[in-house]
mmCIF file of C-alpha atoms and ligand atoms in Angstrom:
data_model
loop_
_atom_site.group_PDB
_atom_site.id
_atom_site.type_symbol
_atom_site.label_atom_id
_atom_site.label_comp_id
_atom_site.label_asym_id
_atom_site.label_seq_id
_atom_site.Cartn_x
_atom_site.Cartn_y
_atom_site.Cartn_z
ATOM 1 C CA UNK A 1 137.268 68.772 -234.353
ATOM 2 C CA UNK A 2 134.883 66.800 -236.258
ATOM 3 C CA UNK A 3 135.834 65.691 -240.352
ATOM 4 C CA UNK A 4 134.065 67.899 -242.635
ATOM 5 C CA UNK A 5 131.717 65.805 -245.258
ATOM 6 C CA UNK A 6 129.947 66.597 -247.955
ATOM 7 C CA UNK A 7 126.653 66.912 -249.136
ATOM 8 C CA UNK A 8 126.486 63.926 -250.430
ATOM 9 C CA UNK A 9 127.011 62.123 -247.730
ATOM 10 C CA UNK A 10 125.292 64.182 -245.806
ATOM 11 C CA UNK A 11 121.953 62.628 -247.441
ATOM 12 C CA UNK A 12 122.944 59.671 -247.251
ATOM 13 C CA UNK A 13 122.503 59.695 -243.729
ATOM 14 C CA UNK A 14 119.716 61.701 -242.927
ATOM 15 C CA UNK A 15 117.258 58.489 -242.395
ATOM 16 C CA UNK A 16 120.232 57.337 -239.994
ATOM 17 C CA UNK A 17 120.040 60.158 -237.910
ATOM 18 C CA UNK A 18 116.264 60.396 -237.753
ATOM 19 C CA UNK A 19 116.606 56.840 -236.257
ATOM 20 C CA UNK A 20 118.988 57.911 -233.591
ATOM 21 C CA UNK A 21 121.119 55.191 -235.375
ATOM 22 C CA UNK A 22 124.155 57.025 -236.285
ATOM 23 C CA UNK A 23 127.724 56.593 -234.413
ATOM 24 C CA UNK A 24 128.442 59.849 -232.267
ATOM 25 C CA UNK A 25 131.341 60.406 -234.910
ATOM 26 C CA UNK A 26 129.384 60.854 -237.630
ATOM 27 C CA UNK A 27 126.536 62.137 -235.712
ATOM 28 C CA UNK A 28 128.773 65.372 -234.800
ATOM 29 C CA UNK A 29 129.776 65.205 -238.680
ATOM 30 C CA UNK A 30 126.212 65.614 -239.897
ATOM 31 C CA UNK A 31 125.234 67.974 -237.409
ATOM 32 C CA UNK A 32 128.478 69.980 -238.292
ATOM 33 C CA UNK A 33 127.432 69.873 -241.645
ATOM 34 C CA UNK A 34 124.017 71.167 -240.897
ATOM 35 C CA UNK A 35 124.954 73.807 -238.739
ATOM 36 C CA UNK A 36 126.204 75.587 -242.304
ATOM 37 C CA UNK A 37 124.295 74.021 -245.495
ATOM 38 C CA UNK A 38 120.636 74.890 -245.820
ATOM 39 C CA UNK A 39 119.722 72.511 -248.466
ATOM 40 C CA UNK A 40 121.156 69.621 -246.057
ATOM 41 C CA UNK A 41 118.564 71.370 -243.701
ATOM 42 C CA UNK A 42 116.019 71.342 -246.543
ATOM 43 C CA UNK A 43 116.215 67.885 -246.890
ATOM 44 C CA UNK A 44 116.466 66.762 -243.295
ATOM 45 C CA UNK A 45 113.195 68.097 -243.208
ATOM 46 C CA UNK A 46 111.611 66.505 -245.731
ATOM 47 C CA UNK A 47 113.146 63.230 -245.147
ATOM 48 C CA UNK A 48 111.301 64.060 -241.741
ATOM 49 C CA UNK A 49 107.801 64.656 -243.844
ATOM 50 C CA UNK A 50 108.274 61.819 -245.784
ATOM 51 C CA UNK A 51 108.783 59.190 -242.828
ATOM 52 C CA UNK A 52 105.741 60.809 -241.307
ATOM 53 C CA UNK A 53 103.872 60.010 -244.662
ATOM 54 C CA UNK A 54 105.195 55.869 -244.824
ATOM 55 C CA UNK A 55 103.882 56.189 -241.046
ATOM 56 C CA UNK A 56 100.662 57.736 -241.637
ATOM 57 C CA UNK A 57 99.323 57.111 -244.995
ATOM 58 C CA UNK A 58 101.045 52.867 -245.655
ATOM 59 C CA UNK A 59 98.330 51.101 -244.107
ATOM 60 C CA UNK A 60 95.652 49.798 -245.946
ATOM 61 C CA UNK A 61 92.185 49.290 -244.967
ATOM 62 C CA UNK A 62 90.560 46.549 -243.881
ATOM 63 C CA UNK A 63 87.679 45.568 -246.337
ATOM 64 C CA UNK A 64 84.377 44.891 -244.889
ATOM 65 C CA UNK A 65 84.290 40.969 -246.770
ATOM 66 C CA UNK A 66 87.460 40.161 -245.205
ATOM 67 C CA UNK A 67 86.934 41.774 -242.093
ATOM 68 C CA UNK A 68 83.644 39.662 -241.827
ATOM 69 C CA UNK A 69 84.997 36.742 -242.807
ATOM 70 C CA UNK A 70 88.599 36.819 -240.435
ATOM 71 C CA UNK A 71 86.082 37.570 -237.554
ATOM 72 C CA UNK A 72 84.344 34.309 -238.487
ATOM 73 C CA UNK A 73 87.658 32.853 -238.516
ATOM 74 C CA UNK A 74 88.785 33.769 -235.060
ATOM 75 C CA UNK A 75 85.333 32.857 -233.851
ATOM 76 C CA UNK A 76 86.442 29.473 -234.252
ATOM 77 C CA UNK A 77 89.707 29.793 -233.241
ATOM 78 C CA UNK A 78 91.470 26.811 -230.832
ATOM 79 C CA UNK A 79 87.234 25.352 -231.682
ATOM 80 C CA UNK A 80 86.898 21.948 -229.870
ATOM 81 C CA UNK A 81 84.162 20.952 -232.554
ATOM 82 C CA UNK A 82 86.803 21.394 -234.847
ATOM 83 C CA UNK A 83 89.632 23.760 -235.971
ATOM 84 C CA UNK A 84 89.331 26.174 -238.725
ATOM 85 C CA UNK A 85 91.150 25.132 -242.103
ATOM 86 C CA UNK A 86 92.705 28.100 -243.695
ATOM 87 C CA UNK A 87 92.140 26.901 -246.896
ATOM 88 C CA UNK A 88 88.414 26.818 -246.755
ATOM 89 C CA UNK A 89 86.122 29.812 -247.921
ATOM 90 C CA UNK A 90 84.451 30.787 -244.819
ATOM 91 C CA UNK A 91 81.380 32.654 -246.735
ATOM 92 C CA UNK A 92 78.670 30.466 -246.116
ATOM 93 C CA UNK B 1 93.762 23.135 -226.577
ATOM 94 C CA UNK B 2 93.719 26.487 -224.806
ATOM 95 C CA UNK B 3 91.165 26.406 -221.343
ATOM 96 C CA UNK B 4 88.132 28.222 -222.095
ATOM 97 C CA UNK B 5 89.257 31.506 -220.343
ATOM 98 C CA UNK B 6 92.735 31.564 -222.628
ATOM 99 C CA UNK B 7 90.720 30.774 -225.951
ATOM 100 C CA UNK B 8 88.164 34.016 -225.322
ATOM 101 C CA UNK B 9 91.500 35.583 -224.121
ATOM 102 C CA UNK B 10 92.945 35.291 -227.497
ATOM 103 C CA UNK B 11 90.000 35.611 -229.405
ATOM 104 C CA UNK B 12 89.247 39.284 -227.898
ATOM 105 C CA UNK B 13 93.501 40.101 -228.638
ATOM 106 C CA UNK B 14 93.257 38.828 -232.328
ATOM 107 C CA UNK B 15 90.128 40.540 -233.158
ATOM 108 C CA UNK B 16 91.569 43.513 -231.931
ATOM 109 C CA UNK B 17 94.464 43.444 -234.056
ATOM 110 C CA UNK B 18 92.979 42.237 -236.787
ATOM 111 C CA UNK B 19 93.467 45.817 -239.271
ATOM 112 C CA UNK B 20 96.779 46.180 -238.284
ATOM 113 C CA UNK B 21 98.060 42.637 -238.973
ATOM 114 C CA UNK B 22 95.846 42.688 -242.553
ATOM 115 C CA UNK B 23 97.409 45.633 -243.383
ATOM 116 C CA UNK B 24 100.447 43.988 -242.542
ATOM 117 C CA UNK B 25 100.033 41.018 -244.295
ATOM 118 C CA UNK B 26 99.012 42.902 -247.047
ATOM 119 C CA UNK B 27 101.999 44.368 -247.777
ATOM 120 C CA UNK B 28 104.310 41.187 -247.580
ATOM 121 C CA UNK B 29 101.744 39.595 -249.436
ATOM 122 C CA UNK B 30 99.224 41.096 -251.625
ATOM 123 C CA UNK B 31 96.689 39.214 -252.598
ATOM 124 C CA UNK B 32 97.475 36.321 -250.061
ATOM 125 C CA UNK B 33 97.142 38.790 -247.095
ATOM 126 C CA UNK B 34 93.700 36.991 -246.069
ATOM 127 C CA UNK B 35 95.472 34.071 -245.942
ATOM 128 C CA UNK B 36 98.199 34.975 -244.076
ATOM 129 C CA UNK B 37 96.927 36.247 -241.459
ATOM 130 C CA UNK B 38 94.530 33.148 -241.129
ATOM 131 C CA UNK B 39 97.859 30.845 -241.144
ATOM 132 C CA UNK B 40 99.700 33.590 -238.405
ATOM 133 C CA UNK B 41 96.108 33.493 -236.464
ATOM 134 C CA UNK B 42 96.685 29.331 -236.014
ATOM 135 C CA UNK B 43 100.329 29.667 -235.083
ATOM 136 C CA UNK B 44 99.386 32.152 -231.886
ATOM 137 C CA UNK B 45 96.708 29.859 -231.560
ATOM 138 C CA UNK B 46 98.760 26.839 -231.003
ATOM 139 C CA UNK B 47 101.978 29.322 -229.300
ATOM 140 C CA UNK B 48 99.441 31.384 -227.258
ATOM 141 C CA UNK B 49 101.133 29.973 -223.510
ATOM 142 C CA UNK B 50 104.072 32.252 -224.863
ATOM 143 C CA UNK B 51 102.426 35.396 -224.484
ATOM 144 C CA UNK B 52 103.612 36.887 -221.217
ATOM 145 C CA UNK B 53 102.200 40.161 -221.152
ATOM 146 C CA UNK B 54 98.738 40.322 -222.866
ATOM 147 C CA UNK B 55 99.785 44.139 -223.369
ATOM 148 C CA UNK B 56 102.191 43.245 -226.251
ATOM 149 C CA UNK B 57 99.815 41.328 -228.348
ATOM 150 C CA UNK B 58 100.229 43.398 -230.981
ATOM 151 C CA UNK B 59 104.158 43.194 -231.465
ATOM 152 C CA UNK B 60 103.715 39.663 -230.287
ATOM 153 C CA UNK B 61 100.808 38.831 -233.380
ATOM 154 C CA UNK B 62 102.974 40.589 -236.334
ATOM 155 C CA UNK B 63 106.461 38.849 -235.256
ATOM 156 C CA UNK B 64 104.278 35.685 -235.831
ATOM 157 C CA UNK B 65 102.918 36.893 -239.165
ATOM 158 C CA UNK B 66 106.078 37.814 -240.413
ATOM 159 C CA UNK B 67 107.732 34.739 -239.505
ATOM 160 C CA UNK B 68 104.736 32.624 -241.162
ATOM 161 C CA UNK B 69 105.211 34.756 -244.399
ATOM 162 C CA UNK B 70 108.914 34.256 -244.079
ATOM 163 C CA UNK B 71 109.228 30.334 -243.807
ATOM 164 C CA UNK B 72 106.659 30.177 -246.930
ATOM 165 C CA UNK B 73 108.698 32.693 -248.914
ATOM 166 C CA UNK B 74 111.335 29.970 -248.256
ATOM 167 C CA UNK B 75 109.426 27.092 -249.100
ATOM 168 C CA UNK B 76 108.634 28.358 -252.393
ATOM 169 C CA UNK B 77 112.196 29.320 -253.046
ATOM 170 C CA UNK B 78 111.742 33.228 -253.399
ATOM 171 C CA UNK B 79 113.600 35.045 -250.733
ATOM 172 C CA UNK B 80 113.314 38.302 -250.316
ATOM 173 C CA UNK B 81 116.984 39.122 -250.633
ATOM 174 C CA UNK B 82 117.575 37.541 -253.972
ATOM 175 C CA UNK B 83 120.364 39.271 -256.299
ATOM 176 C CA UNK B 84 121.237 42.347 -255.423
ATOM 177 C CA UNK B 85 120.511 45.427 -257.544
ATOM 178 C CA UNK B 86 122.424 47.922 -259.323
ATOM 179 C CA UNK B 87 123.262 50.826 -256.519
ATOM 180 C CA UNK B 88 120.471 53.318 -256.544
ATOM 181 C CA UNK B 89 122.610 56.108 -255.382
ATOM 182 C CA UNK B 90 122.255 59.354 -255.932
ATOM 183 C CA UNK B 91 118.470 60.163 -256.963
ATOM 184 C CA UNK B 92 117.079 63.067 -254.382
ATOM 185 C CA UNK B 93 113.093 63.635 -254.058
ATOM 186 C CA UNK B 94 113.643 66.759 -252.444
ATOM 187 C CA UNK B 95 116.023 67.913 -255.024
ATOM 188 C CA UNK B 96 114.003 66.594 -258.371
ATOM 189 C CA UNK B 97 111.166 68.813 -256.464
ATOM 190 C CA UNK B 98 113.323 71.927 -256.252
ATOM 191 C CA UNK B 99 114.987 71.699 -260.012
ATOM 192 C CA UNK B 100 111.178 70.803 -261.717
ATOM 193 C CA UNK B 101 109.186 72.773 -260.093
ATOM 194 C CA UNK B 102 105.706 70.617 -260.215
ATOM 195 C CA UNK B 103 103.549 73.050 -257.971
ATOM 196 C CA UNK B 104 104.786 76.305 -259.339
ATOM 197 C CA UNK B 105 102.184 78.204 -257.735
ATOM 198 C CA UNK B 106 102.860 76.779 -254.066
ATOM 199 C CA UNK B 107 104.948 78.666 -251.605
ATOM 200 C CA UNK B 108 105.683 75.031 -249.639
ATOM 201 C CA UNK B 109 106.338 72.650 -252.563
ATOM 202 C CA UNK B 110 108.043 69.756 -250.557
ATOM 203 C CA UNK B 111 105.069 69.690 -248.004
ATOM 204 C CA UNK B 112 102.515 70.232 -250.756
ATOM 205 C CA UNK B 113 103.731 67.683 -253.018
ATOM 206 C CA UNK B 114 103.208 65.080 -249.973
ATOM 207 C CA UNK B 115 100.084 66.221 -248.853
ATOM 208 C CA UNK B 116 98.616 65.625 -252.760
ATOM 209 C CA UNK B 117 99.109 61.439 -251.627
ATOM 210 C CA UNK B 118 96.377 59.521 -250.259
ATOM 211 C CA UNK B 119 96.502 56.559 -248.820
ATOM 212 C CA UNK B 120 95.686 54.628 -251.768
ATOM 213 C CA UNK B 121 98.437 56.350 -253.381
ATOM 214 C CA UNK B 122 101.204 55.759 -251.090
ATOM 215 C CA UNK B 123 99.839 51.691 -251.101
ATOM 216 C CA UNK B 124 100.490 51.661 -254.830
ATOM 217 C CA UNK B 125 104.106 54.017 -254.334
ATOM 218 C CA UNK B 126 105.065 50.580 -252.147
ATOM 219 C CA UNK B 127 103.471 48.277 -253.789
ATOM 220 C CA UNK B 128 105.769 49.328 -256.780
ATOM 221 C CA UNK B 129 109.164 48.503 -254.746
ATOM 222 C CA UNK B 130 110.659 44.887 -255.078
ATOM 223 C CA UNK B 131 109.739 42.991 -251.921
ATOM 224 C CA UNK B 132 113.011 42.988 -250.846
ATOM 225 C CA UNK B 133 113.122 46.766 -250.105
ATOM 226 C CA UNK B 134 109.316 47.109 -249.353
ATOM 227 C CA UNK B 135 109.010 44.241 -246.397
ATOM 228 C CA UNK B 136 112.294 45.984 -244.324
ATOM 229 C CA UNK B 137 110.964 49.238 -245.407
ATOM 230 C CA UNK B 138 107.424 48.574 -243.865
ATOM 231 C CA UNK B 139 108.736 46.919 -241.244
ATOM 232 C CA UNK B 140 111.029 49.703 -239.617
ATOM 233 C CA UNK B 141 108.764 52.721 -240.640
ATOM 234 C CA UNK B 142 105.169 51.526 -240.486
ATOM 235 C CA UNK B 143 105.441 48.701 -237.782
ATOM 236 C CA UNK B 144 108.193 50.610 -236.242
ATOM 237 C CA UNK B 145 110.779 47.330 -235.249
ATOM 238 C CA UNK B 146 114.082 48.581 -234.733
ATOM 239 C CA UNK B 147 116.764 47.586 -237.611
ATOM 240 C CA UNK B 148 118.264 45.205 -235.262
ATOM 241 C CA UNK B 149 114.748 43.287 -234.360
ATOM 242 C CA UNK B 150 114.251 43.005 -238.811
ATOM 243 C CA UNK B 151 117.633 41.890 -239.080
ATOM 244 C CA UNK B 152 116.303 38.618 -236.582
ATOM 245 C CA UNK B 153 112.636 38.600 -237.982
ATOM 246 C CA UNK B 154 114.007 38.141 -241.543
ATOM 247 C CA UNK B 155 117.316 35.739 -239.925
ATOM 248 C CA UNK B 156 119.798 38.260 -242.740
ATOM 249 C CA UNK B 157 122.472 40.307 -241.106
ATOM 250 C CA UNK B 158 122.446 43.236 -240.011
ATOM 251 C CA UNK B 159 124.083 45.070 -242.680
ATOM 252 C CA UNK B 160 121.899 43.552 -245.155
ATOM 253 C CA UNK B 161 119.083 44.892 -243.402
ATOM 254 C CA UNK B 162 120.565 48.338 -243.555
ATOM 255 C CA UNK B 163 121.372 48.082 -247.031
ATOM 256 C CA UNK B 164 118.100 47.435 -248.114
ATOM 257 C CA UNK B 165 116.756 49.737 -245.819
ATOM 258 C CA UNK B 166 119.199 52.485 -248.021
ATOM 259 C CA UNK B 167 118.270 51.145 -251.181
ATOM 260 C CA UNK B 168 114.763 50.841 -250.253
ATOM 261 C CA UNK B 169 114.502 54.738 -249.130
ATOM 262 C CA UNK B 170 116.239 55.641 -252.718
ATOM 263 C CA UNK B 171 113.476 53.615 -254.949
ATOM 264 C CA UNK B 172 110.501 54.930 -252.571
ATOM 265 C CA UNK B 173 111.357 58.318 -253.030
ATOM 266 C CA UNK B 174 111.859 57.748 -256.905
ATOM 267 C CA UNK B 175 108.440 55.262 -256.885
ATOM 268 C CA UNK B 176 106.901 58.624 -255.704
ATOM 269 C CA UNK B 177 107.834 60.812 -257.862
ATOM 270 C CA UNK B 178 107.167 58.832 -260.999
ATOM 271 C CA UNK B 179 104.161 57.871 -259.597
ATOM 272 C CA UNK B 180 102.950 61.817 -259.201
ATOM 273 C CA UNK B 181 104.443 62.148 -262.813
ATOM 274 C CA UNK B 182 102.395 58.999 -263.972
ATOM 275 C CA UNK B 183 98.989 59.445 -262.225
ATOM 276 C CA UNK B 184 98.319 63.155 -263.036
ATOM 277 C CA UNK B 185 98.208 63.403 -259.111
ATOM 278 C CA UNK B 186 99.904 66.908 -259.280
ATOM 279 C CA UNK B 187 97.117 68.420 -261.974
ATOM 280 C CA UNK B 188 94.710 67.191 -259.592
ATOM 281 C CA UNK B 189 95.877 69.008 -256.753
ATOM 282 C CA UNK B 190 96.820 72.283 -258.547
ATOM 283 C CA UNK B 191 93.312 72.309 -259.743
ATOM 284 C CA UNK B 192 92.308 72.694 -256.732
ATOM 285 C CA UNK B 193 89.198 69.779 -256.317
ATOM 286 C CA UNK B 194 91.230 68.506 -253.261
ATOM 287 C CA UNK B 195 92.554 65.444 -252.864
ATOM 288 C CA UNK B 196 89.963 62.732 -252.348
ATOM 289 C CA UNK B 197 91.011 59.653 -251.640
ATOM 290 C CA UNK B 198 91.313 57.734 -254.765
ATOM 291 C CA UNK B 199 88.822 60.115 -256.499
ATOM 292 C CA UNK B 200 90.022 60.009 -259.932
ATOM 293 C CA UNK B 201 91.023 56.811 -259.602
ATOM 294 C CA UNK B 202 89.832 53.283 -259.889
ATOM 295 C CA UNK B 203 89.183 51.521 -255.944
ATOM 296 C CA UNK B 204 90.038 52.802 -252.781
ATOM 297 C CA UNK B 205 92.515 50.355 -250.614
ATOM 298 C CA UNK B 206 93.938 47.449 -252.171
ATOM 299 C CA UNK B 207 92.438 46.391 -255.217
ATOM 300 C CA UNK B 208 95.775 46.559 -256.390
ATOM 301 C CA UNK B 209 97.423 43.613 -258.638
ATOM 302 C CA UNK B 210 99.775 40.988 -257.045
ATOM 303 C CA UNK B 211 102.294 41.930 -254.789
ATOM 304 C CA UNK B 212 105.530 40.479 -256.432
ATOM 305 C CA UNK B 213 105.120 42.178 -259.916
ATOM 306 C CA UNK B 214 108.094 43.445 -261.429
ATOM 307 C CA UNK B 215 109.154 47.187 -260.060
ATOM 308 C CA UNK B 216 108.040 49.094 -263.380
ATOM 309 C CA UNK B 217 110.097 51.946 -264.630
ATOM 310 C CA UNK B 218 111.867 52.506 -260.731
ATOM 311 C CA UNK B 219 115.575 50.686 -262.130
ATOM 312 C CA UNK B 220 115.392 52.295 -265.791
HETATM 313 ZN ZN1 ZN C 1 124.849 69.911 -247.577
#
C-alpha cells in the first residue's frame, strides 16, 4: 500500500522518474498516481517530448571560421617549434 | 612533450570532437566558447598520459572543458551557484498549452508546439536561463552526465545539483513559452510556411549576445 500524492507532486517528479532517479517509494507513488490521472499521463509525456527536444535540438553548430581556425589550432597542438598561445588570433 | 605517435593520437581524438565540445563550450560560455575550448584543448594536451581508453575521448575532452570553464568562473569571482532564487514552483508548459490554446487548429498541440522550435530557437530558450540552471541543465540532458558525475564536475553537493536541476526544468519550460509568445514562432507555424530554421529570424546558430545576460522576463 503505497501513499496516495497529488498532482502536484506528481509533476514535480516526472523529470525524476524519466532519469530512473526516483526512490522505489516514491517510484510506486507516482506510478500509483498514474495508473488513475490522465493529465499526470499527459504530462509525463510531454516532459518525455521535451527532454527529447534539449537532447536533439541544444547543440549549436560549429561555424565554418571557427571550425577552420580550432583545426589550425590542434594542428599545432603539443608543436615542438612551439606551442600554440590561446590568446593569439590564428587567422593569418 | 607527447612522442610523435601520442601527439597525432590526440590530434585525430580532438579534431574529432571538436563540434561537440564547441557546442559545449558554447553554452557555458557564449562568446568565449572559441576560447575555451582552445584553453581545454592545452590541458588534454599536457594530461593526455591519463587517457586510458582512447574510446572515451569524448567524455574524457568535455570533463576537461568543464573543469577549465569552472576554475575561471572562480577566478573571476562569478560562480555559478550565486544567490539563490525565488522558488519557481508551480508554472506547467503542458498545462499553459492546454488552458491557451496557441495552435487551435492542431489535433496534437503539445507535440506541435515543440516541433515549431528549431535549433536556433531552443539555443536562444537556454541561452535565456541564468547560468546557474543552464550549465547543470546542459550538462545532464544534452551531454548526458549523470546528476551524481555534475555534482563532482561543478565540486557543489548533490542536492544543489538537483535543485538547480528542478529550478532549471521550471524556467526552461517558462523560457519556452514566452519565447513562442515573444518571437511570433506560433503564427509562423500555423501559417503553414514550415519551420525553417531561423527563417524569419536574424542568424542561424549562435550569433546570439553574451552568455551571462540577465534572464529577461523568466522571474517577473
Ligand atoms: Zn495527477
Amino acid at each position: 500500500m503505497t501513499d496516495q500524492i497529488r498532482c502536484r507532486d506528481a509533476v514535480h517528479q516526472l523529470w525524476g522518474y524519466l532519469d530512473g532517479a526516483l526512490t522505489t517509494g516514491n517510484q510506486e507513488a507516482l506510478e500509483s498516481h498514474l495508473s488513475w490521472c490522465l493529465r499526470c499521463c499527459g504530462e509525463l509525456e510531454f516532459a518525455r517530448e521535451l527532454r527529447g527536444l534539449l537532447q536533439r535540438r541544444a547543440s549549436p553548430p560549429l561555424p565554418d571560421d571557427v571550425a577552420d581556425r580550432l583545426e589550425r589550432f590542434v594542428d599545432h597542438l603539443d608543436d615542438p617549434s612551439g606551442p600554440p598561445n590561446p590568446t593569439v588570433d590564428h587567422r593569418s | 612533450m607527447l612522442g610523435a605517435s601520442g601527439r597525432t593520437q590526440l590530434q585525430q581524438l580532438a579534431r574529432d570532437e571538436l563540434p561537440g565540445l564547441y557546442a559545449l563550450a558554447w553554452q557555458l560560455a557564449g562568446t568565449d566558447a572559441e576560447d575555451l575550448v582552445q584553453e581545454a584543448l592545452l590541458r588534454a594536451c599536457r594530461n593526455f598520459e591519463q587517457l586510458r581508453d582512447p574510446k572515451a575521448a569524448g567524455r574524457w575532452f568535455r570533463v576537461i572543458l568543464t573543469n577549465v570553464w569552472r576554475d575561471r568562473l572562480r577566478k573571476e569571482g562569478r560562480e555559478p551557484d550565486e544567490v539563490s532564487m525565488p522558488e519557481e514552483e508551480g508554472f506547467s508548459l503542458y498545462r499553459t498549452l492546454v488552458e491557451e490554446d496557441p495552435l487551435p487548429y492542431s489535433d496534437t498541440l503539445h507535440v506541435d508546439f515543440l516541433g515549431a522550435f528549431s535549433e536556433h530557437d531552443v539555443h536562444e530558450v537556454l541561452q535565456r536561463l541564468p547560468l546557474r540552471y543552464r550549465a547543470p541543465l546542459v550538462l545532464r540532458y544534452v551531454e548526458g552526465f549523470s546528476t551524481q558525475e555534475i555534482a563532482d564536475l561543478l565540486e557543489l553537493p548533490l542536492g544543489t545539483v538537483l535543485s538547480q536541476l528542478h529550478r532549471g526544468r521550471q524556467r526552461f519550460e517558462r523560457a519556452m513559452w514566452e519565447y513562442s509568445e515573444e518571437s511570433g514562432l506560433l503564427n509562423e507555424a500555423t501559417q503553414g510556411s514550415g519551420t525553417t530554421p531561423g527563417s524569419s529570424r536574424s542568424a542561424r546558430g549562435p550569433a546570439h549576445g553574451p552568455a551571462e545576460r540577465p534572464a529577461t522576463g523568466v522571474s517577473s
